PDB file of C-alpha atoms in Angstrom:
ATOM      1  CA  UNK A   1      14.488  -0.075  27.761  1.00  0.00           C
ATOM      2  CA  UNK A   2      16.860  -2.607  25.867  1.00  0.00           C
ATOM      3  CA  UNK A   3      14.422  -4.843  24.501  1.00  0.00           C
ATOM      4  CA  UNK A   4      14.476  -5.350  20.565  1.00  0.00           C
ATOM      5  CA  UNK A   5      15.127  -2.162  18.637  1.00  0.00           C
ATOM      6  CA  UNK A   6      14.215   0.039  21.560  1.00  0.00           C
ATOM      7  CA  UNK A   7      17.491   2.032  21.426  1.00  0.00           C
ATOM      8  CA  UNK A   8      17.097   2.666  17.710  1.00  0.00           C
ATOM      9  CA  UNK A   9      13.455   3.645  18.059  1.00  0.00           C
ATOM     10  CA  UNK A  10      13.981   5.879  21.081  1.00  0.00           C
ATOM     11  CA  UNK A  11      17.049   7.645  19.173  1.00  0.00           C
ATOM     12  CA  UNK A  12      14.954   8.087  16.111  1.00  0.00           C
ATOM     13  CA  UNK A  13      12.002   9.512  18.075  1.00  0.00           C
ATOM     14  CA  UNK A  14      14.198  12.046  19.915  1.00  0.00           C
ATOM     15  CA  UNK A  15      15.914  13.009  16.551  1.00  0.00           C
ATOM     16  CA  UNK A  16      12.466  13.708  14.679  1.00  0.00           C
ATOM     17  CA  UNK A  17      10.320  14.971  17.564  1.00  0.00           C
ATOM     18  CA  UNK A  18       6.434  15.076  17.409  1.00  0.00           C
ATOM     19  CA  UNK A  19       4.710  16.954  14.445  1.00  0.00           C
ATOM     20  CA  UNK A  20       1.066  16.533  14.844  1.00  0.00           C
ATOM     21  CA  UNK A  21       0.342  18.396  11.710  1.00  0.00           C
ATOM     22  CA  UNK A  22       2.070  16.091   9.748  1.00  0.00           C
ATOM     23  CA  UNK A  23       0.152  13.300  11.349  1.00  0.00           C
ATOM     24  CA  UNK A  24      -3.178  15.015  10.664  1.00  0.00           C
ATOM     25  CA  UNK A  25      -2.331  15.835   7.074  1.00  0.00           C
ATOM     26  CA  UNK A  26      -1.234  11.945   6.150  1.00  0.00           C
ATOM     27  CA  UNK A  27      -4.328  10.913   8.304  1.00  0.00           C
ATOM     28  CA  UNK A  28      -6.479  12.704   5.847  1.00  0.00           C
ATOM     29  CA  UNK A  29      -4.416  11.876   2.783  1.00  0.00           C
ATOM     30  CA  UNK A  30      -4.868   8.215   3.717  1.00  0.00           C
ATOM     31  CA  UNK A  31      -8.404   8.670   2.210  1.00  0.00           C
ATOM     32  CA  UNK A  32      -6.919   8.602  -1.272  1.00  0.00           C
ATOM     33  CA  UNK A  33      -5.873   4.992  -1.335  1.00  0.00           C
ATOM     34  CA  UNK A  34      -9.130   4.105   0.213  1.00  0.00           C
ATOM     35  CA  UNK A  35     -10.731   5.865  -2.760  1.00  0.00           C
ATOM     36  CA  UNK A  36      -8.709   3.705  -5.082  1.00  0.00           C
ATOM     37  CA  UNK A  37      -9.968   0.512  -3.288  1.00  0.00           C
ATOM     38  CA  UNK A  38     -13.490   1.596  -3.583  1.00  0.00           C
ATOM     39  CA  UNK A  39     -12.905   2.596  -7.328  1.00  0.00           C
ATOM     40  CA  UNK A  40     -11.449  -0.789  -8.237  1.00  0.00           C
ATOM     41  CA  UNK A  41     -13.914  -2.667  -5.959  1.00  0.00           C
ATOM     42  CA  UNK A  42     -16.614  -0.809  -8.080  1.00  0.00           C
ATOM     43  CA  UNK A  43     -15.267  -1.464 -11.222  1.00  0.00           C
ATOM     44  CA  UNK A  44     -15.029  -5.247 -10.262  1.00  0.00           C
ATOM     45  CA  UNK A  45     -18.709  -5.043  -9.139  1.00  0.00           C
ATOM     46  CA  UNK A  46     -19.931  -3.308 -12.241  1.00  0.00           C
ATOM     47  CA  UNK A  47     -18.245  -5.966 -14.293  1.00  0.00           C
ATOM     48  CA  UNK A  48     -19.846  -8.898 -12.145  1.00  0.00           C
ATOM     49  CA  UNK A  49     -23.132  -7.365 -12.746  1.00  0.00           C
ATOM     50  CA  UNK A  50     -22.905  -6.735 -16.357  1.00  0.00           C
ATOM     51  CA  UNK A  51     -21.222 -10.136 -17.223  1.00  0.00           C
ATOM     52  CA  UNK A  52     -23.169 -12.161 -14.627  1.00  0.00           C
ATOM     53  CA  UNK A  53     -20.367 -14.715 -13.923  1.00  0.00           C
ATOM     54  CA  UNK A  54     -17.419 -13.929 -11.430  1.00  0.00           C
ATOM     55  CA  UNK A  55     -15.128 -15.847 -14.044  1.00  0.00           C
ATOM     56  CA  UNK A  56     -15.736 -13.116 -16.662  1.00  0.00           C
ATOM     57  CA  UNK A  57     -14.464 -10.329 -14.324  1.00  0.00           C
ATOM     58  CA  UNK A  58     -11.034  -9.227 -15.359  1.00  0.00           C
ATOM     59  CA  UNK A  59      -8.552 -11.524 -13.857  1.00  0.00           C
ATOM     60  CA  UNK A  60      -6.303  -8.550 -12.532  1.00  0.00           C
ATOM     61  CA  UNK A  61      -9.446  -7.114 -10.793  1.00  0.00           C
ATOM     62  CA  UNK A  62     -10.163 -10.382  -9.143  1.00  0.00           C
ATOM     63  CA  UNK A  63      -6.398 -10.686  -7.894  1.00  0.00           C
ATOM     64  CA  UNK A  64      -6.374  -7.078  -6.762  1.00  0.00           C
ATOM     65  CA  UNK A  65      -9.590  -7.808  -4.712  1.00  0.00           C
ATOM     66  CA  UNK A  66      -8.039 -10.988  -3.171  1.00  0.00           C
ATOM     67  CA  UNK A  67      -4.816  -8.778  -2.427  1.00  0.00           C
ATOM     68  CA  UNK A  68      -6.894  -6.228  -0.767  1.00  0.00           C
ATOM     69  CA  UNK A  69      -8.665  -8.641   1.411  1.00  0.00           C
ATOM     70  CA  UNK A  70      -5.244  -9.973   2.473  1.00  0.00           C
ATOM     71  CA  UNK A  71      -4.057  -6.434   3.377  1.00  0.00           C
ATOM     72  CA  UNK A  72      -7.385  -5.843   5.361  1.00  0.00           C
ATOM     73  CA  UNK A  73      -6.818  -9.090   7.195  1.00  0.00           C
ATOM     74  CA  UNK A  74      -3.323  -8.201   8.110  1.00  0.00           C
ATOM     75  CA  UNK A  75      -4.590  -4.868   9.494  1.00  0.00           C
ATOM     76  CA  UNK A  76      -7.196  -6.429  11.551  1.00  0.00           C
ATOM     77  CA  UNK A  77      -4.695  -8.946  12.818  1.00  0.00           C
ATOM     78  CA  UNK A  78      -2.205  -6.420  14.024  1.00  0.00           C
ATOM     79  CA  UNK A  79      -4.951  -4.367  15.542  1.00  0.00           C
ATOM     80  CA  UNK A  80      -6.052  -7.280  17.613  1.00  0.00           C
ATOM     81  CA  UNK A  81      -2.643  -8.784  18.226  1.00  0.00           C
ATOM     82  CA  UNK A  82      -0.600  -5.754  19.599  1.00  0.00           C
ATOM     83  CA  UNK A  83       3.081  -5.857  19.028  1.00  0.00           C
ATOM     84  CA  UNK A  84       3.893  -2.353  20.621  1.00  0.00           C
ATOM     85  CA  UNK A  85       2.011   0.981  21.056  1.00  0.00           C
ATOM     86  CA  UNK A  86       2.707   4.441  19.593  1.00  0.00           C
ATOM     87  CA  UNK A  87       5.035   6.670  21.242  1.00  0.00           C
ATOM     88  CA  UNK A  88       2.268   9.383  21.779  1.00  0.00           C
ATOM     89  CA  UNK A  89      -1.370   9.339  22.845  1.00  0.00           C
ATOM     90  CA  UNK A  90      -3.884   9.982  20.026  1.00  0.00           C
ATOM     91  CA  UNK A  91      -6.900  11.907  21.559  1.00  0.00           C
ATOM     92  CA  UNK A  92      -5.760  10.628  24.900  1.00  0.00           C
ATOM     93  CA  UNK A  93      -5.733   6.885  23.820  1.00  0.00           C
ATOM     94  CA  UNK A  94      -2.810   4.620  23.600  1.00  0.00           C
ATOM     95  CA  UNK A  95      -3.179   3.041  20.045  1.00  0.00           C
ATOM     96  CA  UNK A  96      -1.553  -0.128  18.430  1.00  0.00           C
ATOM     97  CA  UNK A  97       1.432   1.054  16.269  1.00  0.00           C
ATOM     98  CA  UNK A  98       2.980  -1.831  14.326  1.00  0.00           C
ATOM     99  CA  UNK A  99       2.971  -1.822  11.541  1.00  0.00           C
ATOM    100  CA  UNK A 100       2.103   1.506  10.506  1.00  0.00           C
ATOM    101  CA  UNK A 101      -1.425   1.318   8.916  1.00  0.00           C
ATOM    102  CA  UNK A 102      -1.099   4.289   6.933  1.00  0.00           C
ATOM    103  CA  UNK A 103       2.158   3.176   5.669  1.00  0.00           C
ATOM    104  CA  UNK A 104       0.900  -0.317   4.899  1.00  0.00           C
ATOM    105  CA  UNK A 105      -2.171   1.003   3.088  1.00  0.00           C
ATOM    106  CA  UNK A 106      -0.264   3.504   0.991  1.00  0.00           C
ATOM    107  CA  UNK A 107       2.528   0.882  -0.063  1.00  0.00           C
ATOM    108  CA  UNK A 108       0.036  -1.896  -0.925  1.00  0.00           C
ATOM    109  CA  UNK A 109      -2.730   0.223  -2.623  1.00  0.00           C
ATOM    110  CA  UNK A 110      -0.846   2.788  -4.693  1.00  0.00           C
ATOM    111  CA  UNK A 111       1.475   0.711  -6.554  1.00  0.00           C
ATOM    112  CA  UNK A 112      -1.285  -1.443  -7.416  1.00  0.00           C
ATOM    113  CA  UNK A 113      -3.127   1.565  -8.593  1.00  0.00           C
ATOM    114  CA  UNK A 114      -0.369   2.728 -10.627  1.00  0.00           C
ATOM    115  CA  UNK A 115      -0.309  -0.844 -12.339  1.00  0.00           C
ATOM    116  CA  UNK A 116      -4.156  -0.820 -13.041  1.00  0.00           C
ATOM    117  CA  UNK A 117      -3.853   2.982 -14.420  1.00  0.00           C
ATOM    118  CA  UNK A 118      -0.979   2.119 -16.605  1.00  0.00           C
ATOM    119  CA  UNK A 119      -3.074  -1.098 -18.056  1.00  0.00           C
ATOM    120  CA  UNK A 120      -6.220   1.151 -18.489  1.00  0.00           C
ATOM    121  CA  UNK A 121      -5.064   4.493 -19.419  1.00  0.00           C
ATOM    122  CA  UNK A 122      -4.321   4.945 -23.139  1.00  0.00           C
ATOM    123  CA  UNK A 123      -2.886   8.391 -23.396  1.00  0.00           C
ATOM    124  CA  UNK A 124       1.005   8.163 -22.695  1.00  0.00           C
ATOM    125  CA  UNK A 125       1.430  11.652 -21.217  1.00  0.00           C
ATOM    126  CA  UNK A 126      -1.543  11.180 -18.892  1.00  0.00           C
ATOM    127  CA  UNK A 127      -0.288   7.757 -17.743  1.00  0.00           C
ATOM    128  CA  UNK A 128       3.068   9.224 -17.087  1.00  0.00           C
ATOM    129  CA  UNK A 129       1.725  12.062 -15.296  1.00  0.00           C
ATOM    130  CA  UNK A 130      -0.448   9.615 -13.022  1.00  0.00           C
ATOM    131  CA  UNK A 131       2.603   7.501 -12.493  1.00  0.00           C
ATOM    132  CA  UNK A 132       4.745  10.546 -11.296  1.00  0.00           C
ATOM    133  CA  UNK A 133       2.047  11.699  -9.027  1.00  0.00           C
ATOM    134  CA  UNK A 134       1.386   8.373  -7.427  1.00  0.00           C
ATOM    135  CA  UNK A 135       5.276   7.931  -6.786  1.00  0.00           C
ATOM    136  CA  UNK A 136       5.527  11.578  -5.350  1.00  0.00           C
ATOM    137  CA  UNK A 137       2.504  10.853  -3.279  1.00  0.00           C
ATOM    138  CA  UNK A 138       4.279   7.473  -2.007  1.00  0.00           C
ATOM    139  CA  UNK A 139       7.413   9.181  -1.226  1.00  0.00           C
ATOM    140  CA  UNK A 140       5.642  11.954   0.719  1.00  0.00           C
ATOM    141  CA  UNK A 141       3.307   9.944   2.785  1.00  0.00           C
ATOM    142  CA  UNK A 142       6.192   7.320   4.107  1.00  0.00           C
ATOM    143  CA  UNK A 143       8.492  10.168   4.864  1.00  0.00           C
ATOM    144  CA  UNK A 144       5.762  12.479   6.361  1.00  0.00           C
ATOM    145  CA  UNK A 145       4.468   9.522   8.437  1.00  0.00           C
ATOM    146  CA  UNK A 146       7.970   8.759   9.533  1.00  0.00           C
ATOM    147  CA  UNK A 147       8.823  12.251  10.483  1.00  0.00           C
ATOM    148  CA  UNK A 148       5.508  13.013  12.290  1.00  0.00           C
ATOM    149  CA  UNK A 149       6.824  11.240  15.391  1.00  0.00           C
ATOM    150  CA  UNK A 150       3.582   9.194  15.839  1.00  0.00           C
ATOM    151  CA  UNK A 151       5.129   5.957  15.098  1.00  0.00           C
ATOM    152  CA  UNK A 152       8.357   4.271  16.129  1.00  0.00           C
ATOM    153  CA  UNK A 153      10.952   3.810  13.227  1.00  0.00           C
ATOM    154  CA  UNK A 154      10.348  -0.034  13.190  1.00  0.00           C
ATOM    155  CA  UNK A 155       6.566   0.553  12.713  1.00  0.00           C
ATOM    156  CA  UNK A 156       7.197   2.446   9.421  1.00  0.00           C
ATOM    157  CA  UNK A 157       9.688  -0.455   8.463  1.00  0.00           C
ATOM    158  CA  UNK A 158       6.845  -2.828   9.225  1.00  0.00           C
ATOM    159  CA  UNK A 159       4.558  -0.911   7.097  1.00  0.00           C
ATOM    160  CA  UNK A 160       7.074  -1.139   4.093  1.00  0.00           C
ATOM    161  CA  UNK A 161       6.872  -4.945   4.357  1.00  0.00           C
ATOM    162  CA  UNK A 162       3.669  -4.403   2.700  1.00  0.00           C
ATOM    163  CA  UNK A 163       5.351  -3.387  -0.480  1.00  0.00           C
ATOM    164  CA  UNK A 164       6.824  -7.097  -0.685  1.00  0.00           C
ATOM    165  CA  UNK A 165       3.084  -8.126  -0.809  1.00  0.00           C
ATOM    166  CA  UNK A 166       2.348  -5.831  -3.524  1.00  0.00           C
ATOM    167  CA  UNK A 167       5.178  -7.529  -5.539  1.00  0.00           C
ATOM    168  CA  UNK A 168       3.686 -10.948  -4.911  1.00  0.00           C
ATOM    169  CA  UNK A 169       0.246 -10.000  -6.285  1.00  0.00           C
ATOM    170  CA  UNK A 170       1.854  -8.275  -9.275  1.00  0.00           C
ATOM    171  CA  UNK A 171       3.970 -11.188 -10.131  1.00  0.00           C
ATOM    172  CA  UNK A 172       1.046 -13.516  -9.940  1.00  0.00           C
ATOM    173  CA  UNK A 173      -0.971 -11.423 -12.401  1.00  0.00           C
ATOM    174  CA  UNK A 174       1.975 -11.440 -14.849  1.00  0.00           C
ATOM    175  CA  UNK A 175       2.559 -15.211 -14.551  1.00  0.00           C
ATOM    176  CA  UNK A 176      -1.039 -15.646 -15.449  1.00  0.00           C
ATOM    177  CA  UNK A 177      -1.009 -13.184 -18.412  1.00  0.00           C
ATOM    178  CA  UNK A 178       2.172 -14.335 -19.785  1.00  0.00           C
ATOM    179  CA  UNK A 179       2.284 -17.947 -18.948  1.00  0.00           C
ATOM    180  CA  UNK A 180       6.172 -17.324 -17.937  1.00  0.00           C
ATOM    181  CA  UNK A 181       7.987 -18.749 -14.943  1.00  0.00           C
ATOM    182  CA  UNK A 182       9.203 -16.235 -12.613  1.00  0.00           C
ATOM    183  CA  UNK A 183      12.647 -17.573 -12.798  1.00  0.00           C
ATOM    184  CA  UNK A 184      13.057 -16.415 -16.363  1.00  0.00           C
ATOM    185  CA  UNK A 185      15.187 -13.373 -16.923  1.00  0.00           C
ATOM    186  CA  UNK A 186      12.760 -12.167 -19.523  1.00  0.00           C
ATOM    187  CA  UNK A 187       9.918 -12.436 -16.831  1.00  0.00           C
ATOM    188  CA  UNK A 188      11.862 -10.549 -14.243  1.00  0.00           C
ATOM    189  CA  UNK A 189      13.011  -7.864 -16.783  1.00  0.00           C
ATOM    190  CA  UNK A 190       9.592  -7.439 -18.139  1.00  0.00           C
ATOM    191  CA  UNK A 191       7.923  -7.119 -14.658  1.00  0.00           C
ATOM    192  CA  UNK A 192      10.103  -4.115 -13.701  1.00  0.00           C
ATOM    193  CA  UNK A 193       9.944  -2.563 -17.297  1.00  0.00           C
ATOM    194  CA  UNK A 194       6.326  -2.604 -17.809  1.00  0.00           C
TER     195      UNK A 194
END
């Protein structure tokens, strides 16, 4: 086919082949971001119950909840509005493939988890260790999903767009916390160094 990125997708799929073991591993490991969502959701719920007012829940947790709702809405949108299908059948079923929901989940949840852990963990060594583990996890998951052959190259690229959503939510929290304008050089420098 010569539609859109068909040549690129076809060539990349031929190059990587199909590796169902990588697909299965990344499928199970996608439970880790789900656990972070449940954990931060539980933290927000506990704060709401103890403080008896949604406005007294930590602002970053509220923004995170809104962000996760947006990510879930995007996931549901693309499950219902199919742009393309996987290059392989999964359990005999042709599934929607764009964007890669695993990639989207990992790139939206894990960086926000890293920010939350950096704000909540006091021990510098433990904080650095958690950060390195999360970065390694992200790199592994995106690359393993790409090499598994169960998605087209552009499906993974579409999942990476979610990283931009993460930046928007992080910038919103930083603007609220600092009162700075995102156009300020100090704001941008501080965003990427804290």
